[in-house]
Coordinates of C-alpha atoms and ligand atoms in Angstrom, one line a residue:
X1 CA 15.4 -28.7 14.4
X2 CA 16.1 -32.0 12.8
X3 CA 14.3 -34.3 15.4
X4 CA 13.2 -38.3 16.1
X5 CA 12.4 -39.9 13.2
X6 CA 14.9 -38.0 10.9
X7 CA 18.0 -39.3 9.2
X8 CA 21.1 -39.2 10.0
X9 CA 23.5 -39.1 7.6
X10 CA 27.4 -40.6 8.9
X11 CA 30.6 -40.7 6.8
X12 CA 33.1 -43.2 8.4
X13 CA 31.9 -46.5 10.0
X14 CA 34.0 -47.2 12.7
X15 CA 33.9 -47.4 16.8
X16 CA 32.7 -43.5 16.9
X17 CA 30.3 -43.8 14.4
X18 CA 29.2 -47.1 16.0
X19 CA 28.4 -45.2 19.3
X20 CA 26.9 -42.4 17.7
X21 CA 24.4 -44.3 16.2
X22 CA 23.5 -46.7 19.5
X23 CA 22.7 -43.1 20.9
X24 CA 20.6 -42.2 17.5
X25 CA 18.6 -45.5 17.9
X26 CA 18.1 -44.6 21.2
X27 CA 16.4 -41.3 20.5
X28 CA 14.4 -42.7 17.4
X29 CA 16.6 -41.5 15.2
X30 CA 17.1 -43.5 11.5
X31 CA 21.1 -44.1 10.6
X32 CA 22.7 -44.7 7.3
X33 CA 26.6 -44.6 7.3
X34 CA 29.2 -44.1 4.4
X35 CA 32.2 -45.7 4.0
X36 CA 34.3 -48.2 1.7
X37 CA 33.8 -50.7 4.4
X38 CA 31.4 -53.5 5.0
X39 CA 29.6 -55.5 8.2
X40 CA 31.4 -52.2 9.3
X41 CA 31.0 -51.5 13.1
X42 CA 28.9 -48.4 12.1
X43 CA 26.5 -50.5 9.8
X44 CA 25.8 -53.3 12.1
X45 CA 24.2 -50.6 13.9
X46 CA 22.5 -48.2 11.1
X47 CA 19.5 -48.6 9.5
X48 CA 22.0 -48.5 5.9
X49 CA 25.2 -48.9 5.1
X50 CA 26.5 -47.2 1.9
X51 CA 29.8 -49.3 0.8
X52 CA 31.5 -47.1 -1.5
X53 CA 34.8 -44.9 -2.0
X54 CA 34.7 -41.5 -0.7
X55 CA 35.5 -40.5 -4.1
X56 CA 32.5 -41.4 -6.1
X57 CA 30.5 -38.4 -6.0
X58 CA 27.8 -39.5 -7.1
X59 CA 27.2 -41.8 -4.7
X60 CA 27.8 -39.7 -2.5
X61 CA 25.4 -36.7 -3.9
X62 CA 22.7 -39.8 -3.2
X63 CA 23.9 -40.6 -0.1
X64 CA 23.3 -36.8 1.0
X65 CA 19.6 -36.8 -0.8
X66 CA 19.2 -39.6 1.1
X67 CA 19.3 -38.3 4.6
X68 CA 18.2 -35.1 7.2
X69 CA 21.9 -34.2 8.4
X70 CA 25.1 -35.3 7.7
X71 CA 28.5 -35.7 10.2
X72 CA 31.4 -37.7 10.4
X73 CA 32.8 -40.1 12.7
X74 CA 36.9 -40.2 10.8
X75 CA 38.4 -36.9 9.2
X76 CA 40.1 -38.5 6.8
X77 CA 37.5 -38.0 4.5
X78 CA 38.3 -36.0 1.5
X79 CA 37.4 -32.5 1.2
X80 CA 35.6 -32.7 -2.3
X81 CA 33.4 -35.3 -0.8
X82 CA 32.1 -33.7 2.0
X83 CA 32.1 -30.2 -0.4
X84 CA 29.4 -32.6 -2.2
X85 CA 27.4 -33.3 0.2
X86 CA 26.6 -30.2 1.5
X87 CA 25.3 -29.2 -1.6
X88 CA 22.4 -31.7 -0.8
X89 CA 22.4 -31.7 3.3
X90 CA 23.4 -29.8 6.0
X91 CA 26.9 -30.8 7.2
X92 CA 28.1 -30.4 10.5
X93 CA 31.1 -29.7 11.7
X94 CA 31.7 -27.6 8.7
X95 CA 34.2 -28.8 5.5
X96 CA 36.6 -26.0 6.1
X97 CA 37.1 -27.5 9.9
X98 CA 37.8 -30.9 8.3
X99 CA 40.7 -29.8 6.1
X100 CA 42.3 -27.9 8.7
X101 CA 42.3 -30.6 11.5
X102 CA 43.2 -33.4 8.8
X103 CA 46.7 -32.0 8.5
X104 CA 48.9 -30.9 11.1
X105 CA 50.2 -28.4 9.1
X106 CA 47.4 -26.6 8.6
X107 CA 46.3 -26.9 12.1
X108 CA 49.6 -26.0 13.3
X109 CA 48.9 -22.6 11.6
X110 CA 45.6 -22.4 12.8
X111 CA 46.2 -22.8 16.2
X112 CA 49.5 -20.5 16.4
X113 CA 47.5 -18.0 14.7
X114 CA 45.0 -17.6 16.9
X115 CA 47.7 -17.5 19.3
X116 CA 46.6 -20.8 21.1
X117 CA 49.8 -22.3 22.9
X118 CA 51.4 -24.8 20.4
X119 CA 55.2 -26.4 20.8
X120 CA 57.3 -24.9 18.3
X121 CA 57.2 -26.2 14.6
X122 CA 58.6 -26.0 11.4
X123 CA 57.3 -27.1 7.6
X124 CA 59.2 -29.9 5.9
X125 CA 59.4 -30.5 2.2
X126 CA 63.4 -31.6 1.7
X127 CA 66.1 -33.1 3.9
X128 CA 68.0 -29.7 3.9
X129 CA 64.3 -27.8 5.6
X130 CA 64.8 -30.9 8.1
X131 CA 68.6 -29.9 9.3
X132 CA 67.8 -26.4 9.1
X133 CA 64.8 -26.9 11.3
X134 CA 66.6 -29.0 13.6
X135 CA 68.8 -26.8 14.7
X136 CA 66.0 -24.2 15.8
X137 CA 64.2 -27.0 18.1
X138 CA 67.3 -29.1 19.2
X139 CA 67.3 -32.5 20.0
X140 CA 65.1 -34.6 20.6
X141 CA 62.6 -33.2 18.3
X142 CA 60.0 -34.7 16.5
X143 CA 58.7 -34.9 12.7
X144 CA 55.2 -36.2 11.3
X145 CA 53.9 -36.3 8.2
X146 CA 51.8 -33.4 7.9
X147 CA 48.6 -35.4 6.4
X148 CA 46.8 -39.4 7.7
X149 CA 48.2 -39.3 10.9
X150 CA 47.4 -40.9 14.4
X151 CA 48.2 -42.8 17.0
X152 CA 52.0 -41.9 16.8
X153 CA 52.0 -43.5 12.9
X154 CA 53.6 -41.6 10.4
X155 CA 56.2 -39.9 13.0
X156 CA 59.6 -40.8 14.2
X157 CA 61.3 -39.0 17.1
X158 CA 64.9 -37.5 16.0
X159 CA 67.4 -38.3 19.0
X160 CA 70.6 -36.9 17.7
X161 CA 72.3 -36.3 14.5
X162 CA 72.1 -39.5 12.8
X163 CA 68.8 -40.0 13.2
X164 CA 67.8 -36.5 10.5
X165 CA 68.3 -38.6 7.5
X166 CA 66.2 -42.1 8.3
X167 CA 63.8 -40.3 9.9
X168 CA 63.0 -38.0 6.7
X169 CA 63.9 -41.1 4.5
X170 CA 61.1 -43.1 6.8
X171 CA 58.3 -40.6 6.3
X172 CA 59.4 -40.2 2.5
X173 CA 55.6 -38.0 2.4
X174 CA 55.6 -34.7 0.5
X175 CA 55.0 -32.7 3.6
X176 CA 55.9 -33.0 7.1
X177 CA 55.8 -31.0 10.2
X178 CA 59.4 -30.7 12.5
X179 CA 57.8 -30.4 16.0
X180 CA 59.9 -29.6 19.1
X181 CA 60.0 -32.9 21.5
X182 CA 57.8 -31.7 25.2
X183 CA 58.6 -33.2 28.2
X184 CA 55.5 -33.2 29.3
X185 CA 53.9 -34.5 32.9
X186 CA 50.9 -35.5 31.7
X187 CA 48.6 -35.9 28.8
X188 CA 45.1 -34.3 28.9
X189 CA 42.2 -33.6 26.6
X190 CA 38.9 -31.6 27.0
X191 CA 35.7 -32.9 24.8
X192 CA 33.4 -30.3 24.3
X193 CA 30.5 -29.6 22.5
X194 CA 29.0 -26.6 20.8
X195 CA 25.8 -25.9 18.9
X196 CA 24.5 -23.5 16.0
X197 CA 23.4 -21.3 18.9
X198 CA 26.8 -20.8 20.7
X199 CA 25.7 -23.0 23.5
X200 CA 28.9 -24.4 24.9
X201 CA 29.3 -27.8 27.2
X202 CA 32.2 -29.6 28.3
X203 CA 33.0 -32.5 30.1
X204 CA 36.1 -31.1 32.1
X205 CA 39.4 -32.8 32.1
X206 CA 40.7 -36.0 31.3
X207 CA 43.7 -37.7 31.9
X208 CA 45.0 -39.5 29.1
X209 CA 47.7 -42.9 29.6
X210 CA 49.3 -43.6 26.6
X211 CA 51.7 -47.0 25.5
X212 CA 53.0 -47.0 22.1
X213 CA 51.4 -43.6 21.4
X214 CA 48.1 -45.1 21.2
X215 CA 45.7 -44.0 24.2
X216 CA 45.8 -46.8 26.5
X217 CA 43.6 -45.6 29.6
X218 CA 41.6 -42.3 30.3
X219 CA 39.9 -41.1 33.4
X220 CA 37.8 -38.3 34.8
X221 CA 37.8 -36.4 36.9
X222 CA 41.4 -35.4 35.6
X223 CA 44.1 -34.5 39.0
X224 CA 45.1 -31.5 37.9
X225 CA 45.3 -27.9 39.5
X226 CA 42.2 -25.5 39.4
X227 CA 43.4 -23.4 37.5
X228 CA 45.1 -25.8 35.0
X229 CA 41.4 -26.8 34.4
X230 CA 40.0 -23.8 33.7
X231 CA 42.7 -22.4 31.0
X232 CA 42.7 -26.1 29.4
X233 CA 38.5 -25.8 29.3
X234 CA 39.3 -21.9 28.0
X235 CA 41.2 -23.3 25.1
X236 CA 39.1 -26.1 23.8
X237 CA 36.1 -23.2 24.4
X238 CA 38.3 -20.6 22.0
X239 CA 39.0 -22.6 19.7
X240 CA 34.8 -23.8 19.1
X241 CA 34.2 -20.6 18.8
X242 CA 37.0 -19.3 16.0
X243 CA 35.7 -22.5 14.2
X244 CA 31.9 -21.3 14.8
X245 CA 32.0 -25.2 15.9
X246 CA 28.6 -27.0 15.5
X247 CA 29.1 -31.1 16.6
X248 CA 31.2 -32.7 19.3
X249 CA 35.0 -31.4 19.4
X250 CA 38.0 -32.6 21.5
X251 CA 41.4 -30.7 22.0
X252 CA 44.7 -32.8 23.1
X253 CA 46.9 -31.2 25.3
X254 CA 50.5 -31.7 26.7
X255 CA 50.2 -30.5 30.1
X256 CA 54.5 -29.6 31.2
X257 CA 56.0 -29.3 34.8
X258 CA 55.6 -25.8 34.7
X259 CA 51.9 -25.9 34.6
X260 CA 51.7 -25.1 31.2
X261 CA 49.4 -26.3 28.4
X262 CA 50.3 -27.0 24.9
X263 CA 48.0 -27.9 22.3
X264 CA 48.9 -31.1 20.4
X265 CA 45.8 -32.2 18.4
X266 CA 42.4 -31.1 18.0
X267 CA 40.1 -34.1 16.5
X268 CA 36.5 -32.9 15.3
X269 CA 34.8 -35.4 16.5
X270 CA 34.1 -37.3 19.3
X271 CA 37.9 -39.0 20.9
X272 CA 39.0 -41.9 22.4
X273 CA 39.4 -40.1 25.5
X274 CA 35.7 -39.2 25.7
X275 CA 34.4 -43.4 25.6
X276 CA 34.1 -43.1 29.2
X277 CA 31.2 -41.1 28.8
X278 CA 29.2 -43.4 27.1
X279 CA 28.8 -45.1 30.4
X280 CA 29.2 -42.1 33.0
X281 CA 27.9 -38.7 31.8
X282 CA 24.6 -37.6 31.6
X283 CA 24.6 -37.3 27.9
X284 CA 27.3 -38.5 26.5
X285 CA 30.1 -37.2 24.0
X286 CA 27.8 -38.9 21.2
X287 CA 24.6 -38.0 22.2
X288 CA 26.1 -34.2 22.4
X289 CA 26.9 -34.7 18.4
X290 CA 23.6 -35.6 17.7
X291 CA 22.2 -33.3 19.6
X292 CA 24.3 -30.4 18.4
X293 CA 24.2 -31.2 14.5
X294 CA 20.4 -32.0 14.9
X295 CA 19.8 -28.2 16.0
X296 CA 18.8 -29.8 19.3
X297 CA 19.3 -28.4 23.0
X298 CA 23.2 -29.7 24.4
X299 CA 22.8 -32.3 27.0
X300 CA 24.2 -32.1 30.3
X301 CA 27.9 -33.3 31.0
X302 CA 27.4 -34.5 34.5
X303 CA 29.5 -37.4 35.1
X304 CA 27.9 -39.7 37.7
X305 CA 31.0 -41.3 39.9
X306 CA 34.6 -40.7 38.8
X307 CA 35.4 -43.2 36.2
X308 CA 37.9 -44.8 33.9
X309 CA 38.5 -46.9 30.4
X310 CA 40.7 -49.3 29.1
X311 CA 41.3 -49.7 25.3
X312 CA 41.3 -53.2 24.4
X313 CA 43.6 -53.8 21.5
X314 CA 43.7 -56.7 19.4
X315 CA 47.2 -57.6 21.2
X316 CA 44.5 -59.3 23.4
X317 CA 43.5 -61.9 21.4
X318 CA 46.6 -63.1 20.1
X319 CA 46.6 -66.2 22.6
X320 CA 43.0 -67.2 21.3
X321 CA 39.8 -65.7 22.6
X322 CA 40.2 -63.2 25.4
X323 CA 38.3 -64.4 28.5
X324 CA 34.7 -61.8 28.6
X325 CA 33.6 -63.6 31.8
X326 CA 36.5 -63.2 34.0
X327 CA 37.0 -59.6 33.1
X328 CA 33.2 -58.2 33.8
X329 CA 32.7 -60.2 36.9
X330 CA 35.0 -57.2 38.5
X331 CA 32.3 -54.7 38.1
X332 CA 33.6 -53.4 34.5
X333 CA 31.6 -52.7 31.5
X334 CA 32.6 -54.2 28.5
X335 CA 32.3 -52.4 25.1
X336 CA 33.0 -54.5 22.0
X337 CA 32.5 -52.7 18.4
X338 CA 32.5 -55.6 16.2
X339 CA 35.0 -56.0 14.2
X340 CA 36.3 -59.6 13.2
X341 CA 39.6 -59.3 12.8
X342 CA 42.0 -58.9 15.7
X343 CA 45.2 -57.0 14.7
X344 CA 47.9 -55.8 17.1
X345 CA 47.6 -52.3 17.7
X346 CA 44.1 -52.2 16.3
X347 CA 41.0 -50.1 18.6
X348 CA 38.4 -53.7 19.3
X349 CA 36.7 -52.3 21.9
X350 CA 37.4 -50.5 25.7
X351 CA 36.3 -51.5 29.1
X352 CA 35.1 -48.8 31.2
X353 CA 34.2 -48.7 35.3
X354 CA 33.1 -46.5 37.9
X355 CA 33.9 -45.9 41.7
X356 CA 34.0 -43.7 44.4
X357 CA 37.6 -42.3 43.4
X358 CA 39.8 -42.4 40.1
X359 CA 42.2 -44.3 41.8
X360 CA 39.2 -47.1 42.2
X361 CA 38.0 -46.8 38.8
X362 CA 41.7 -47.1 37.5
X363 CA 42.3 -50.1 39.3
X364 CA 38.7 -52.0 38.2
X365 CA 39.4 -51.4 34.6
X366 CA 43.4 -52.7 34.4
X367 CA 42.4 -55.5 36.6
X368 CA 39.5 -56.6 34.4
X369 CA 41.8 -56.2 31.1
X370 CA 44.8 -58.0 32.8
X371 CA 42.0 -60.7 33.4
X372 CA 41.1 -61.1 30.0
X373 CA 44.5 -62.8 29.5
X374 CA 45.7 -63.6 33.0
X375 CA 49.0 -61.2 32.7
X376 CA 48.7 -58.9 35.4
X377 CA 49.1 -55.1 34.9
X378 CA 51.0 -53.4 37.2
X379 CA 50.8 -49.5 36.6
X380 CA 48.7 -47.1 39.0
X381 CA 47.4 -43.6 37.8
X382 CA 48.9 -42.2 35.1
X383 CA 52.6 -43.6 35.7
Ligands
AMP401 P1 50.0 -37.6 17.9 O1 49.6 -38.7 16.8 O2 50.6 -36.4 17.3 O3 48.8 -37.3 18.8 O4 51.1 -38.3 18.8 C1 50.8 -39.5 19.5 C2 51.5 -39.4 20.9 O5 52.9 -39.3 20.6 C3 51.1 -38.3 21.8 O6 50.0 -38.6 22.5 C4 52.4 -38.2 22.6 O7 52.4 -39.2 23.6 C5 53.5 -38.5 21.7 N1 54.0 -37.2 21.1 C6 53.6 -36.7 19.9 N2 54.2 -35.5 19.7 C7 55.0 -35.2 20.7 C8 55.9 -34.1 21.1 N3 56.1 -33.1 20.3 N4 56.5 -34.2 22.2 C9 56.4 -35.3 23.0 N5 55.6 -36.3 22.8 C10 54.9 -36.3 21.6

């Protein structure tokens, strides 16, 4: 076991990073992080922050001297670099799970498989794959570049005819994936977390509201049927163990009117979705990653009182400085992961609350954000 006192070693220096080392600090751990960044929100927290690119192995190969255990908080990160450093420390999740989940492709394949539900999907490499393709799917479809993507960039959804050449001429990558469009009813994921051992914990379902295709408000417990829950938590579980998964994992489903799941994205590390634990569970999504790459016993998922977050984008700020005091007066928490530079669409930080019901907790946390700017929000649960 890699315990208190140790080093732990972080490539990526954003928000997750950020969170996983608060809960590192906590436990006595040391932190250095790894990134090109600097004053990153990762390295206001750590003990060091390495500012460097990815690519200079050598740096990295010191970097990986440097500390006990090494994770990430971003899969972006190439796969020589992390091939590197686990010729000097352990790494956790493994390499081989980082350059499947950092291309849909490749994850695509994985998943279909290993016969885990996936909408159907087709490799693109010229505009004549891309008609071809979408003839099998129909319209609407989808197609993403197959490598760098999230939060809906790098895609464009194909509505009819005219829309197959802009949308390839748009992407203009070397490789992208067709996907067939799914109607779905809701959006759910399931962060789990699994350890050398095999121990496996999971924090259930949560219900994911998107605007824009980014995630704009989770909450937990998830309304969906019994048994929707159990295959979704059957999935996530599968596919930790095909991966022999050691860290915190989180699989993205499209849940469809017909009860069915469909995987969309799996992201080896801690998600978005999974910030409301910080607050609510037990142990929370980070504290399970530094538990499970540390060789130490999984925490306990409990969620104390149903609960919800906000993101706050930096939309928020673009009529001067949002107003903090008006928004946690409501009973909200507020999260910020200092960064300096608000840009639309860009993660600042999330506001999460708890109450005796969803509904509640839904309700504190739009009402807090819509008070950082005085516009009102008017959605309800995941409408
Ligand atoms: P992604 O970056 O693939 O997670 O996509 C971001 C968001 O775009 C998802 O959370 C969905 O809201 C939407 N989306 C992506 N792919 C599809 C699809 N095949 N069908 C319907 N909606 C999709």
């Amino acid at each position: 076991m890699i315990g208190p006192n140790s080093t732990i070693g972080i490539f990526g220096s954003g928000q997750l990073g950020r969170m996983l080392a608060i809960e590192a600090r906590k436990m006595g751990f040391r932190v250095a992080c790894y990134s090109p960044a600097n004053d990153s929100p990762t390295g206001q927290i750590a003990d060091r922050e390495i500012s460097a690119p990815y690519e200079d192995l050598e740096k990295v190969r010191q970097f990986a001297e440097s500390v006990d255990v090494v994770t990430f908080e971003f899969e972006n990160i190439p796969a020589k670099t992390i091939e590197e450093a686990s010729r000097f420390a352990p790494v956790h999740p493994k390499g081989e799970i980082l350059y499947i989940t950092q291309n849909r492709l490749r994850e695509k394949t994985f998943l279909f498989g290993n016969d885990f539900p996936v909408a159907p999907f087709y490799k693109i490499t010229t505009l004549a794959d891309l008609e071809e393709a979408v003839e099998k799917t129909g319209f609407p479809c989808v197609l993403k570049t197959a490598g760098f993507g999230y939060d809906g960039k790098g895609q464009s959804k194909i509505n009819s005819k005219e829309d197959i050449a802009p949308a390839f001429e748009k992407l203009d990558k070397d490789e992208c994936v067709l996907e067939a469009f799914v109607d779905f009813e809701k959006e759910i994921s399931v962060v789990c977390a699994r350890s050398e051992s095999g121990d496996f914990v999971h924090f259930g379902v949560f219900e994911n509201d998107h605007a824009n295709h980014i995630l704009d408000v989770s909450f937990a417990p998830g309304a969906v049927a019994h048994n929707v829950w159990e295959e979704a938590v059957e999935i996530a579980r599968g596919i930790a163990e095909k991966f022999e998964y050691v860290g915190t994992m989180c699989v993205e489903f499209f849940l469809q009117k017909n009860e069915e799941l469909i995987v969309n994205e799996i992201a080896p590390r801690p998600h978005n979705s999974g910030h409301l634990t910080f607050d609510a569970a037990v142990a929370s999504q980070f504290e399970q990653q530094l538990r499970a790459v540390c060789g130490m016993p999984l925490g306990s998922t409990k969620l104390v009182k149903p609960v919800a977050m906000a993101n706050l984008l930096g939309d928020l700020w673009m009529d001067g400085e949002p107003d903090w005091s008006a928004a946690i007066e409501s009973g909200a928490k507020l999260h910020l992961y200092g960064k300096n530079e608000p840009r639309p669409g860009r993660k600042m930080g999330h506001l999460t609350a708890m109450a005796e019901t969803v509904e509640e907790a839904v309700a504190i946390v739009r009402e807090a954000r819509s008070r950082l700017t005085g516009i009102k929000e008017i959605k309800g649960i995941g409408r």
